[in-house]
Short mmCIF file of C-alpha atoms in Angstrom, two decimals:
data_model
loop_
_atom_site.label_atom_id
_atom_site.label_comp_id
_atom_site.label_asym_id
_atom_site.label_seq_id
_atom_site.Cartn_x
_atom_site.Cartn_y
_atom_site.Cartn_z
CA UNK A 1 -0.89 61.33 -37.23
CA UNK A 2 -2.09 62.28 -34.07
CA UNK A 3 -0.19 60.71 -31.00
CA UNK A 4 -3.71 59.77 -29.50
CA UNK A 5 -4.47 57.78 -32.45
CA UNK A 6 -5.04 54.54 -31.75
CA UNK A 7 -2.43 52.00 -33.69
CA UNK A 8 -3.10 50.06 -36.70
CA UNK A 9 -3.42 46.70 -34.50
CA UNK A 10 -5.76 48.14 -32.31
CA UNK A 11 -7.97 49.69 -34.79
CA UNK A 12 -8.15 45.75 -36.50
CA UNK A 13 -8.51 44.35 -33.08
CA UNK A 14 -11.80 46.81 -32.57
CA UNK A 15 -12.89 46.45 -36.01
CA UNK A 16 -12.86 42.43 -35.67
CA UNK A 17 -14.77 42.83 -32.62
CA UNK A 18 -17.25 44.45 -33.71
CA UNK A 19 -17.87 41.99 -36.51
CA UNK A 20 -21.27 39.36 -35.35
CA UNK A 21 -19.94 36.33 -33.31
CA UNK A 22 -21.30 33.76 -36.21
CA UNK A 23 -19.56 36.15 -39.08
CA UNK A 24 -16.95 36.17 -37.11
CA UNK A 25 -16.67 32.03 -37.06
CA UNK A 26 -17.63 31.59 -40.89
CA UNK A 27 -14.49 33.81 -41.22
CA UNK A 28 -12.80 31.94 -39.18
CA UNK A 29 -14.10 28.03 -41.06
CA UNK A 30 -12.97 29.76 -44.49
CA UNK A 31 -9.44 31.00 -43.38
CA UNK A 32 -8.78 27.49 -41.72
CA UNK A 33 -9.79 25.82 -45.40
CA UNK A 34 -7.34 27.96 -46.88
CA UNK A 35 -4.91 27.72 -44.56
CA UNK A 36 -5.38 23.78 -44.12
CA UNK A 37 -4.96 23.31 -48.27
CA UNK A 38 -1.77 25.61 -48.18
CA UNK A 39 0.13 23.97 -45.52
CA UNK A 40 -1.22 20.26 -46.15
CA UNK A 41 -0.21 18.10 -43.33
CA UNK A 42 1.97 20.87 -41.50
CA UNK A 43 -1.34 22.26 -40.96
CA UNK A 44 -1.41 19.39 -38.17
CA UNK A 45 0.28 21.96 -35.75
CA UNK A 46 -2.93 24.00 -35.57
CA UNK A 47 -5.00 21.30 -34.15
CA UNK A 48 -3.98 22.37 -30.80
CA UNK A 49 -5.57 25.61 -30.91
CA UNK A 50 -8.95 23.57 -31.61
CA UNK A 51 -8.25 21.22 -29.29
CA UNK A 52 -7.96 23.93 -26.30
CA UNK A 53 -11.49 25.17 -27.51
CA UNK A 54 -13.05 21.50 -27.29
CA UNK A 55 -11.82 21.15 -23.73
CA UNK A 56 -13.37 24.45 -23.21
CA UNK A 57 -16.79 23.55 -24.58
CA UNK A 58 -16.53 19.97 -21.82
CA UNK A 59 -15.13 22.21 -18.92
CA UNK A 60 -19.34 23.25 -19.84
CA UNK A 61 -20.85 20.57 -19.96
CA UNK A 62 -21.79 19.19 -16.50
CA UNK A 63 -22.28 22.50 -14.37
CA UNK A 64 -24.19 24.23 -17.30
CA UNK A 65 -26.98 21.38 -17.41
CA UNK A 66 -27.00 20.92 -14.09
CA UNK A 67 -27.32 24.46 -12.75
CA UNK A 68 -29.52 25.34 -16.07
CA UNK A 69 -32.06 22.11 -15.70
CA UNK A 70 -32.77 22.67 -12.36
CA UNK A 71 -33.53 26.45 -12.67
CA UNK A 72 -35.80 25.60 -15.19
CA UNK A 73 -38.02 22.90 -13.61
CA UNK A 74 -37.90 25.52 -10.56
CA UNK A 75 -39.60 28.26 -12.70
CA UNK A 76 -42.52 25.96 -13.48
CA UNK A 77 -45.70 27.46 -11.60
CA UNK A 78 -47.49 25.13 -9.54
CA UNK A 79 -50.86 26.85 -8.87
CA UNK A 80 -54.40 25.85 -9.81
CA UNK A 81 -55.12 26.51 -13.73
CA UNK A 82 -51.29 27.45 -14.26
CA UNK A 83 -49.91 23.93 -12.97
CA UNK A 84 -52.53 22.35 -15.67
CA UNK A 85 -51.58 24.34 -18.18
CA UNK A 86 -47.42 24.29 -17.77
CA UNK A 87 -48.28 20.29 -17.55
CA UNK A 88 -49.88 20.11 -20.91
CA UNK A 89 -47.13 22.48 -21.90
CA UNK A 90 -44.24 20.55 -20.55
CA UNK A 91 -45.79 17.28 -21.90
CA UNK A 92 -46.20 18.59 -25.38
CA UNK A 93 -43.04 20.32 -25.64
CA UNK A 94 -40.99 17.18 -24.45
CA UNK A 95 -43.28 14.95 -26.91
CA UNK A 96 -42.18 17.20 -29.71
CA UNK A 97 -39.24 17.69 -29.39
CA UNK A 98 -38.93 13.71 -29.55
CA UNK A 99 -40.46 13.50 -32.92
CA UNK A 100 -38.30 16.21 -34.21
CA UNK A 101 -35.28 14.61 -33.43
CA UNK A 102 -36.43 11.24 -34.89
CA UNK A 103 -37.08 12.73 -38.17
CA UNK A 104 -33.32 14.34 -37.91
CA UNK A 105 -32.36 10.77 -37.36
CA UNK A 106 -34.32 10.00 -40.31
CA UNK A 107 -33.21 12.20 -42.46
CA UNK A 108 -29.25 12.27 -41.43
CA UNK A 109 -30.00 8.18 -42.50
CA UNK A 110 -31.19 8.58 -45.62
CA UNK A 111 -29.04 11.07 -46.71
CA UNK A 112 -25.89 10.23 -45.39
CA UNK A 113 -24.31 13.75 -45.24
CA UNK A 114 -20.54 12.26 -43.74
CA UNK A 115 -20.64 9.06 -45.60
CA UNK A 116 -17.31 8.02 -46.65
CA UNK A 117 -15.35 11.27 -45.44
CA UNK A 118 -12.83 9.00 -43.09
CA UNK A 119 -11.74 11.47 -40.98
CA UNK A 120 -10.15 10.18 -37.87
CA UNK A 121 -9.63 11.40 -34.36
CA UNK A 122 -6.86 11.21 -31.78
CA UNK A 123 -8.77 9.65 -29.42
CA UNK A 124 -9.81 5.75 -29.36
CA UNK A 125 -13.84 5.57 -29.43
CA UNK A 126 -16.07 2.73 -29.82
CA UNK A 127 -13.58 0.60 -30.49
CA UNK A 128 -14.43 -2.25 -27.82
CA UNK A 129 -17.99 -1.22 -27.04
CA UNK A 130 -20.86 -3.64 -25.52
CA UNK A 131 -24.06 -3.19 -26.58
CA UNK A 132 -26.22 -2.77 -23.45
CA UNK A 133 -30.00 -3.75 -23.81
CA UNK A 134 -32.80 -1.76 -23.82
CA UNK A 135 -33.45 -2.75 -20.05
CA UNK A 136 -29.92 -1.93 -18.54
CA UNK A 137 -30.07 1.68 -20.88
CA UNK A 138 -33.15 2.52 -18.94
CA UNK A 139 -31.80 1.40 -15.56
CA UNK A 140 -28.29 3.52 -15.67
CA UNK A 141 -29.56 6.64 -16.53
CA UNK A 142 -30.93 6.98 -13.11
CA UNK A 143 -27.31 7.41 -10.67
CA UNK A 144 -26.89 5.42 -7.78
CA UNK A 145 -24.27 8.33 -6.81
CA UNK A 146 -25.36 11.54 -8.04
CA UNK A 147 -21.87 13.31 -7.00
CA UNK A 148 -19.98 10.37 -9.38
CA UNK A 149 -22.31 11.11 -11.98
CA UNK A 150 -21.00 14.60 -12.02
CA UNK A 151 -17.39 13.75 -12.10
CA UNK A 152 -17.52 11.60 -14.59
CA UNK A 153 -19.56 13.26 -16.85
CA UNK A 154 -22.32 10.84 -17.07
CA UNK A 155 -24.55 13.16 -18.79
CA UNK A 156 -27.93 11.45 -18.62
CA UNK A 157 -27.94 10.52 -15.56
CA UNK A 158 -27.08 13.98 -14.36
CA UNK A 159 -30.07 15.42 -16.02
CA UNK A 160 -32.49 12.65 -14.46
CA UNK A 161 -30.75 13.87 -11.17
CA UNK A 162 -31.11 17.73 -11.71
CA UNK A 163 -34.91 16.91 -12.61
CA UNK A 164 -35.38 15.27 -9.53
CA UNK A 165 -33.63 18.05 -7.75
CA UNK A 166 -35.94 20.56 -9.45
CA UNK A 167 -38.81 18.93 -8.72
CA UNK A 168 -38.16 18.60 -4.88
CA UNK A 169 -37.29 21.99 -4.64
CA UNK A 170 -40.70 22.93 -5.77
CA UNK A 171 -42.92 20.93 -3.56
CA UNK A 172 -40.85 22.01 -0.13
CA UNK A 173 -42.15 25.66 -1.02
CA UNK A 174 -40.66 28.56 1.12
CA UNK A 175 -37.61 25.94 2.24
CA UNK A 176 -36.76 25.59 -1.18
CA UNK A 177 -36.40 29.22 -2.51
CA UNK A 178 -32.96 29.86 -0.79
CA UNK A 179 -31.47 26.93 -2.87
CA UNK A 180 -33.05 28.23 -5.74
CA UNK A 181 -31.93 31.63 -5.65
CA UNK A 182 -28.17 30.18 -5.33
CA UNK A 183 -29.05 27.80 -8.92
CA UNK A 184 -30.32 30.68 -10.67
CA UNK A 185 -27.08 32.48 -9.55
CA UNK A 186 -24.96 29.79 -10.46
CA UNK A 187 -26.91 29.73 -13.83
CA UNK A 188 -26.63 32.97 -14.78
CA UNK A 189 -22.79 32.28 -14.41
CA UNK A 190 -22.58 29.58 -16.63
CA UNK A 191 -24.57 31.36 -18.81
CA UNK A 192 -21.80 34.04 -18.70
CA UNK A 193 -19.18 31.60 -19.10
CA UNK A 194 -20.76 29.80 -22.12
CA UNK A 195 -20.86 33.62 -23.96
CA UNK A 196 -17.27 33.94 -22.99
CA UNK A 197 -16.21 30.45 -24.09
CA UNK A 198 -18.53 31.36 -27.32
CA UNK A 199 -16.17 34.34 -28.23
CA UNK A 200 -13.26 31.69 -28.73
CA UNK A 201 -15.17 29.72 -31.42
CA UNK A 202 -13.57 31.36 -34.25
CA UNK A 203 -10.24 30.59 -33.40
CA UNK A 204 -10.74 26.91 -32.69
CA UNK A 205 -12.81 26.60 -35.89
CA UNK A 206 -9.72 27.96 -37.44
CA UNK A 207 -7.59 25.61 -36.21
CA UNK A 208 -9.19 22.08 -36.91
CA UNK A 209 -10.63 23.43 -39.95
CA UNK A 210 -7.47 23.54 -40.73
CA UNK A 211 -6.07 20.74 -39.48
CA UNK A 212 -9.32 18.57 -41.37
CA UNK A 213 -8.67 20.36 -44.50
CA UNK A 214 -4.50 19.90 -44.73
CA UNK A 215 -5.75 16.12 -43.59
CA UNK A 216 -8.60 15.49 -46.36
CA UNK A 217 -8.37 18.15 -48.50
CA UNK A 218 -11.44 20.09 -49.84
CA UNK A 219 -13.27 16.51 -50.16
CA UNK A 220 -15.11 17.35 -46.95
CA UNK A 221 -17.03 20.82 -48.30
CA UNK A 222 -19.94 18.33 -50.22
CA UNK A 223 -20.85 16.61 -46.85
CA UNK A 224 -21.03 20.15 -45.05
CA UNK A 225 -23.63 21.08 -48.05
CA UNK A 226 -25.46 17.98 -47.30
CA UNK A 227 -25.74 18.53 -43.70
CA UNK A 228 -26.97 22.20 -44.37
CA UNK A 229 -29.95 20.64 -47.22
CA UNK A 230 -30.66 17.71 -44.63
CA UNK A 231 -31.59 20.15 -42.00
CA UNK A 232 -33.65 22.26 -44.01
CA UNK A 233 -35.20 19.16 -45.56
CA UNK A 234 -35.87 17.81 -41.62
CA UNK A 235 -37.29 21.15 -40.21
CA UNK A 236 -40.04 21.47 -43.68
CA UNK A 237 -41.15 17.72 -43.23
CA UNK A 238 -41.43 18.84 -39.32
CA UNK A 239 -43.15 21.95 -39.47
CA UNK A 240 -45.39 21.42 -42.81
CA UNK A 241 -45.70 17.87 -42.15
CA UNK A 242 -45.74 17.38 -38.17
CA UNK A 243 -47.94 20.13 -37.25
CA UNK A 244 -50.08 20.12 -39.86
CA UNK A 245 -50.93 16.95 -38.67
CA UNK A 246 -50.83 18.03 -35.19
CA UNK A 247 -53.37 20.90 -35.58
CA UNK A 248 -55.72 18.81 -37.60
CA UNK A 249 -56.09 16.09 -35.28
CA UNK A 250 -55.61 17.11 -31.93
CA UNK A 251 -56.81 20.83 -32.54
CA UNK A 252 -59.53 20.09 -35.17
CA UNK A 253 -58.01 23.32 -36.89
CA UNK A 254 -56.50 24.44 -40.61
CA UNK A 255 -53.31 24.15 -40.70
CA UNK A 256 -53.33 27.13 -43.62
CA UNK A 257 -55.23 29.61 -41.56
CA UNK A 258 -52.25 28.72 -38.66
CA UNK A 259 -49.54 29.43 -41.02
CA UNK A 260 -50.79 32.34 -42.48
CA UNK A 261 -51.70 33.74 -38.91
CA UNK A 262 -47.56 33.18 -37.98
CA UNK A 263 -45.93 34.59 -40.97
CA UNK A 264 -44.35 37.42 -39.03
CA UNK A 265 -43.23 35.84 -36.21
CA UNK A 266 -41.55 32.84 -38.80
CA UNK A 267 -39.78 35.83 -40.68
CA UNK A 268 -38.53 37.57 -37.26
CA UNK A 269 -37.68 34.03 -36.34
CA UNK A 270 -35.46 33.50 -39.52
CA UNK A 271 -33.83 36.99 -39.34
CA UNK A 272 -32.51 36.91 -35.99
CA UNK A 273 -32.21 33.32 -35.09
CA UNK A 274 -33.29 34.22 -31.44
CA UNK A 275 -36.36 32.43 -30.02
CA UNK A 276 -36.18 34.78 -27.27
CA UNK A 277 -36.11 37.99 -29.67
CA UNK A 278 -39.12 36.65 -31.14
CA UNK A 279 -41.10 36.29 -28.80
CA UNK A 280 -42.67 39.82 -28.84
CA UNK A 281 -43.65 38.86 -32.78
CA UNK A 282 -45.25 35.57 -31.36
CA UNK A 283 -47.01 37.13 -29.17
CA UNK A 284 -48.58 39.45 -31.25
CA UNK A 285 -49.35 37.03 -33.82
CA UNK A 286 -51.06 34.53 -30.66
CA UNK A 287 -53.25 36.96 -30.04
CA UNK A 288 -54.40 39.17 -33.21
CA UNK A 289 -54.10 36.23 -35.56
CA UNK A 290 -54.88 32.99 -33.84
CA UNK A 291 -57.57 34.26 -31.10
CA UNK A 292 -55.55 33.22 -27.90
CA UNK A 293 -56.48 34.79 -25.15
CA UNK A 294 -53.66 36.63 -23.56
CA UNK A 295 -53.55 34.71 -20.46
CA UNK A 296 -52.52 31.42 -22.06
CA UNK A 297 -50.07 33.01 -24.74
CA UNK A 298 -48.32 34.89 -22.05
CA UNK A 299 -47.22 31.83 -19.71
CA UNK A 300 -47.09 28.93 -22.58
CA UNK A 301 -45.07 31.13 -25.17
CA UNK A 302 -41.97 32.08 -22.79
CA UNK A 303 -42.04 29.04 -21.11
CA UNK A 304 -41.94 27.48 -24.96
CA UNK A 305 -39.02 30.25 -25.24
CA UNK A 306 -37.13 27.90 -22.73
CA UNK A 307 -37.81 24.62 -23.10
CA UNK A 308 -38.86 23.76 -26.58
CA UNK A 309 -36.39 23.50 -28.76
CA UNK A 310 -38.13 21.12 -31.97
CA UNK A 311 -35.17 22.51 -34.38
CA UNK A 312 -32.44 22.14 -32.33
CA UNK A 313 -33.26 18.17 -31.71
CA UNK A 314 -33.61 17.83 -35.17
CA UNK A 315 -30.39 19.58 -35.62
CA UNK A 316 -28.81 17.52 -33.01
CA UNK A 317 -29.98 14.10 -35.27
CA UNK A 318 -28.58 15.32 -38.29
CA UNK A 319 -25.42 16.43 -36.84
CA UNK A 320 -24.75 13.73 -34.79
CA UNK A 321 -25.09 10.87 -37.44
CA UNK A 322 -23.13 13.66 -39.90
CA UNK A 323 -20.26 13.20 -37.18
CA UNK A 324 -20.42 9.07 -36.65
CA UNK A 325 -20.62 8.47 -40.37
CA UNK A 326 -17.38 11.25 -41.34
CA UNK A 327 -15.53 9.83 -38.35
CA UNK A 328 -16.79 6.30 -39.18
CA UNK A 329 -18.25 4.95 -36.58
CA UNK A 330 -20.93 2.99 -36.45
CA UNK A 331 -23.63 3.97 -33.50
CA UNK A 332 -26.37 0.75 -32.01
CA UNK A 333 -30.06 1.34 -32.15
CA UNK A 334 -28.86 1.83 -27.96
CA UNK A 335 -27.30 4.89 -29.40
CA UNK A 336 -30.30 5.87 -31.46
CA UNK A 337 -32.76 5.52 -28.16
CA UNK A 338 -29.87 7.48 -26.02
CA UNK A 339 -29.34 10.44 -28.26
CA UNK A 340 -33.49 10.90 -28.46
CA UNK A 341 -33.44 11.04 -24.55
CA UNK A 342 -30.19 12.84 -24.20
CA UNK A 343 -31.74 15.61 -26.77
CA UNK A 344 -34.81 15.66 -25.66
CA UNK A 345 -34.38 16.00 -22.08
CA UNK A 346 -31.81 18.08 -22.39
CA UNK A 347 -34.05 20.48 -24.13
CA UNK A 348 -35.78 21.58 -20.70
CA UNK A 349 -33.22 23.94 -19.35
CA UNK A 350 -30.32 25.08 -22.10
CA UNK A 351 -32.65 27.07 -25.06
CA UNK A 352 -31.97 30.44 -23.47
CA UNK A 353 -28.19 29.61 -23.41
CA UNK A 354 -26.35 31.75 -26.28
CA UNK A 355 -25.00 29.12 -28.60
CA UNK A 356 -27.36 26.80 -27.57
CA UNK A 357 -27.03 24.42 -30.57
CA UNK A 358 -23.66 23.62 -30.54
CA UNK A 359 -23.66 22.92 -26.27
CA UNK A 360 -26.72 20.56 -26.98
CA UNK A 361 -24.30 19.26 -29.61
CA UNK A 362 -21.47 18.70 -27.63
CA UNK A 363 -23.96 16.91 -24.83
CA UNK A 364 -25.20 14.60 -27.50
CA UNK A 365 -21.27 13.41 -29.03
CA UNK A 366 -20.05 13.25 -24.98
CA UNK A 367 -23.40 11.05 -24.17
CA UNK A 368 -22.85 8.41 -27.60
CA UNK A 369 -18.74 8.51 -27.59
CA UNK A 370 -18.71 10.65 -30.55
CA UNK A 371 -15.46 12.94 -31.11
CA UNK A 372 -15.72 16.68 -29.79
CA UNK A 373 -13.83 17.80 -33.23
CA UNK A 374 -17.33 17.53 -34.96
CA UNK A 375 -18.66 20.42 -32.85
CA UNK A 376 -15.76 22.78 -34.52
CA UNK A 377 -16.96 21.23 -38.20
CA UNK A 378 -20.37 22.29 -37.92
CA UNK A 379 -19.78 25.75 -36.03
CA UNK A 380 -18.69 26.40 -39.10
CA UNK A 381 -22.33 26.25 -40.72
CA UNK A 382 -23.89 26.95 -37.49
CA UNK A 383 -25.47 29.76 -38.04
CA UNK A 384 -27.39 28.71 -41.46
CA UNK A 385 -28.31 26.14 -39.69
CA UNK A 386 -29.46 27.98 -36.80
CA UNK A 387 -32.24 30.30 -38.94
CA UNK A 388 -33.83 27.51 -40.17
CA UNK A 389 -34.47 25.70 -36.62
CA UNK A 390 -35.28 28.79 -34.60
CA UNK A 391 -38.19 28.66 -37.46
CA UNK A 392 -39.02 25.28 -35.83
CA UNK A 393 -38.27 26.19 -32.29
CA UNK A 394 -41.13 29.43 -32.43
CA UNK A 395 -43.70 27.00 -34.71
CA UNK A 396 -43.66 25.01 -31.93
CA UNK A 397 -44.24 27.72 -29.27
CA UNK A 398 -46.99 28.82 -31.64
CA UNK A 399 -48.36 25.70 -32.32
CA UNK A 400 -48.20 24.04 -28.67
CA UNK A 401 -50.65 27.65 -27.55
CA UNK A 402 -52.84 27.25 -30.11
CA UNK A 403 -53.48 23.27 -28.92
CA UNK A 404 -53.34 24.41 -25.34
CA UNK A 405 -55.97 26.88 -25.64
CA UNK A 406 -57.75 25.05 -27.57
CA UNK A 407 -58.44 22.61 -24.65
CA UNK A 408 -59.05 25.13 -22.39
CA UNK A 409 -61.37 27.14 -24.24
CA UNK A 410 -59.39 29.64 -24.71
CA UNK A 411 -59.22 30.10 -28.55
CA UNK A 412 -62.13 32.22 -30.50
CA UNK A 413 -62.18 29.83 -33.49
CA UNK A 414 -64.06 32.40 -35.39
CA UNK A 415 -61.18 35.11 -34.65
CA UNK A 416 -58.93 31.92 -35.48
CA UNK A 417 -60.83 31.10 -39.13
CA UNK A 418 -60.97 34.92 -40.18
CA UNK A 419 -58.93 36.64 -42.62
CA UNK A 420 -55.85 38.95 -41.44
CA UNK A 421 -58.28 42.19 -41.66
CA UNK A 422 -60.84 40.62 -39.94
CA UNK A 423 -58.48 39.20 -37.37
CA UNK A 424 -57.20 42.62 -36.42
CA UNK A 425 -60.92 44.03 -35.97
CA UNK A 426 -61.63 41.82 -33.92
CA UNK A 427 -58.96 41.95 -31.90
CA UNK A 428 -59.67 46.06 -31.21
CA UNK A 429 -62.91 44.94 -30.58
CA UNK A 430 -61.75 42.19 -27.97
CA UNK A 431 -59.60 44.99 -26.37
CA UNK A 432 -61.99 47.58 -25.92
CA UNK A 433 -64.40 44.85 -24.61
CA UNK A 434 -61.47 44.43 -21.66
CA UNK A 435 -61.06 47.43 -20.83
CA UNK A 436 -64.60 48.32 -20.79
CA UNK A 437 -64.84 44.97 -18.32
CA UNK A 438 -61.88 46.70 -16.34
CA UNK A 439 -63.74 49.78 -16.29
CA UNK A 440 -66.81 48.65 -15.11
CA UNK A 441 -65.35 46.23 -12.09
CA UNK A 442 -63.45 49.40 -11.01
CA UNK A 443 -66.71 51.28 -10.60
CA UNK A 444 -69.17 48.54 -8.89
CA UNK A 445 -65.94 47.93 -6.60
CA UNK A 446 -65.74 44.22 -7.79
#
């Protein structure tokens, strides 16, 4: 063997590298079973290794929502037709994303995916609890000291806070784009650090994985299959169901004609599980399929790309009442109201964030008192999850243009009601119209 050869550890060191970051974490939730069943309660020493990735994940949680929120309020426009439009935009996408996660609630109810697992935490949580009222939940989410609410954690309150923020940093204009340009920096960080932090999900996955399995044996794969079919089950009532209902009523529109017009972008959606890396598909689909016109599907479908995120409340309702029932703990109708808010506003700033589920997740457990260790349970079947609500989270892009449009005038409804060879006609024709408009205004000098 050649002395340049690299060794046998480093050539399984690059090899494991190379292997997907959500491959690499199934691995990762499979060997911890195994390892877990094997050692049975000596498996209790690997707990630390999970435990060092939970206090990871928190070391997150208050800089990356703050920095992340307040970038994107900032990027909303604030001009003429553009400020109506990102208001109906922001409006829907916040009301939707509320519905989604009450059907996960719904669903993670009737199904009961952690029901009777009894798994227990180190920690002491909701053990003497007082159930506020509706009144004093509503009062305390606004801080009367915003720099205590980010040393403590409180996460609500931060986010009403970094809203705020955002906002005022919008209407000073000019005075407000040097503090903007240092959030967007600090942003991109945290983004950074969140994809760093990410990389060290397989190894605390391993390690309570373990730990839960040498603790409870292999009684706790059923519930993880339930969680998995409750999702699926959530995101088909939301997206046949919801905006069906949605497009008929609001849009006066079929609901078929929609669906068929977004197959491609639905299939890019499942494949890749990136909003973001489907957004050229969506796009495409707005405007050959559906009949937007290109200047509505081009500011409503990124800005959809960064704040809706339908699939990943859902998620977060499912997951969160899988965690409270395994852990069993029983959360108030208080809790109910706070993880809807908590979700949903929380949903403005972190869907470009890589990992984006599981931080949302980890917000959700901090804001309720739920344990962290759930987080490392359902990285395991994270990224299952994650296809089917990335297929939410671009429906809803799709859907909230069409509606948008739709009350600006914006939609050809005939373009909209014709068949996919028809659609794409007209669509060359629509295009060769522009640039014959172009064309002309470039010759009379207009």
């Amino acid at each position: 063997m050649s002395k340049h050869a690299p060794s046998f550890p480093r050539r399984v060191w690059s090899r494991w590298m190379s292997v997907p970051l959500w491959l690499q974490i199934l691995i990762g939730m499979v060997l911890g079973i195994i390892a877990g069943v094997s050692l049975g309660e000596d498996a209790s020493y690997l707990k630390p290794i999970g435990t060092l990735f939970v206090n990871t994940i928190k070391m997150l949680i208050v800089p990356l929502v703050f920095c992340s929120l307040i970038v994107g309020v900032t990027s909303m426009q604030d001009t003429a037709k553009m400020g109506r439009i990102g208001f109906k935009s922001f409006a829907f996408y916040l009301g939707t994303t509320s519905i989604a996660i009450s059907i996960g609630l719904l669903v993670g109810n009737i199904m009961q995916p952690g029901a009777g697992l009894g798994l227990q935490t180190s920690e002491i949580i909701n053990e003497v609890k007082e159930v506020p009222t509706l009144m004093d939940t509503l009062i305390n989410i606004v801080p009367t000291n915003p720099v205590a609410a980010l040393a403590s954690g409180q996460i609500l309150q931060v986010i009403v806070f970094a809203v705020a923020l955002g906002i005022s940093l919008v209407l000073i204009g000019d005075h407000g784009k040097p503090a903007i340009r240092v959030f967007e920096s600090l942003a991109e960080a945290m983004f950074k650090l969140t994809d760093l932090v990410m990389k060290l999900a397989p190894y605390g996955v391993f390690g309570l994985m373990a730990w839960v399995a040498g603790e409870y044996g292999l009684d706790m794969l059923l519930p993880l299959i339930k969680v998995i079919v409750a999702v699926y089950i959530g995101c088909a009532l939301h997206i046949l169901g919801f905006y069906s209902l949605v497009l008929s009523v609001l849009g006066k529109l079929n609901p078929v004609q929609f669906f068929k017009g977004i197959g491609n972008a639905m299939a890019v959606a499942f494949t890749t599980s990136s909003s973001a890396g489907t957004l050229p598909a969506s796009m495409k689909c707005a405007s050959e399929n559906l009949g937007i016109n290109k200047k509505i599907s081009s500011f409503v479908l990124p800005l959809g790309t960064t704040i809706n995120m339908d699939g990943t409340a859902l998620y977060q309702g499912v997951t969160a009442l899988f965690v409270a029932q395994a852990f069993g703990i029983d959360l108030t109708w208080v809790d109910y109201i706070t993880i809807v808010l908590t979700a949903t506003l929380a949903s403005i700033g972190t869907a470009g964030v890589p990992g984006a589920g599981l931080v949302m997740l980890t917000l959700v457990l901090t804001t309720v008192g739920l344990p962290l260790e759930g987080v490392a349970i359902i990285a395991g079947i994270d990224r299952v999850l994650d296809m089917a609500r990335t297929v939410v989270n671009v429906s809803g892009d799709l859907v909230a243009t069409t509606i948008i449009a739709s009350s600006e005038d914006e939609l050809d409804v005939e373009h909209y009601n014709a068949d996919m060879e028809q659609s794409a006609i007209i669509a060359q024709h629509s295009e060769v119209d522009m640039q014959q408009k172009v064309e002309d205004n470039i010759r009379t000098g207009s």
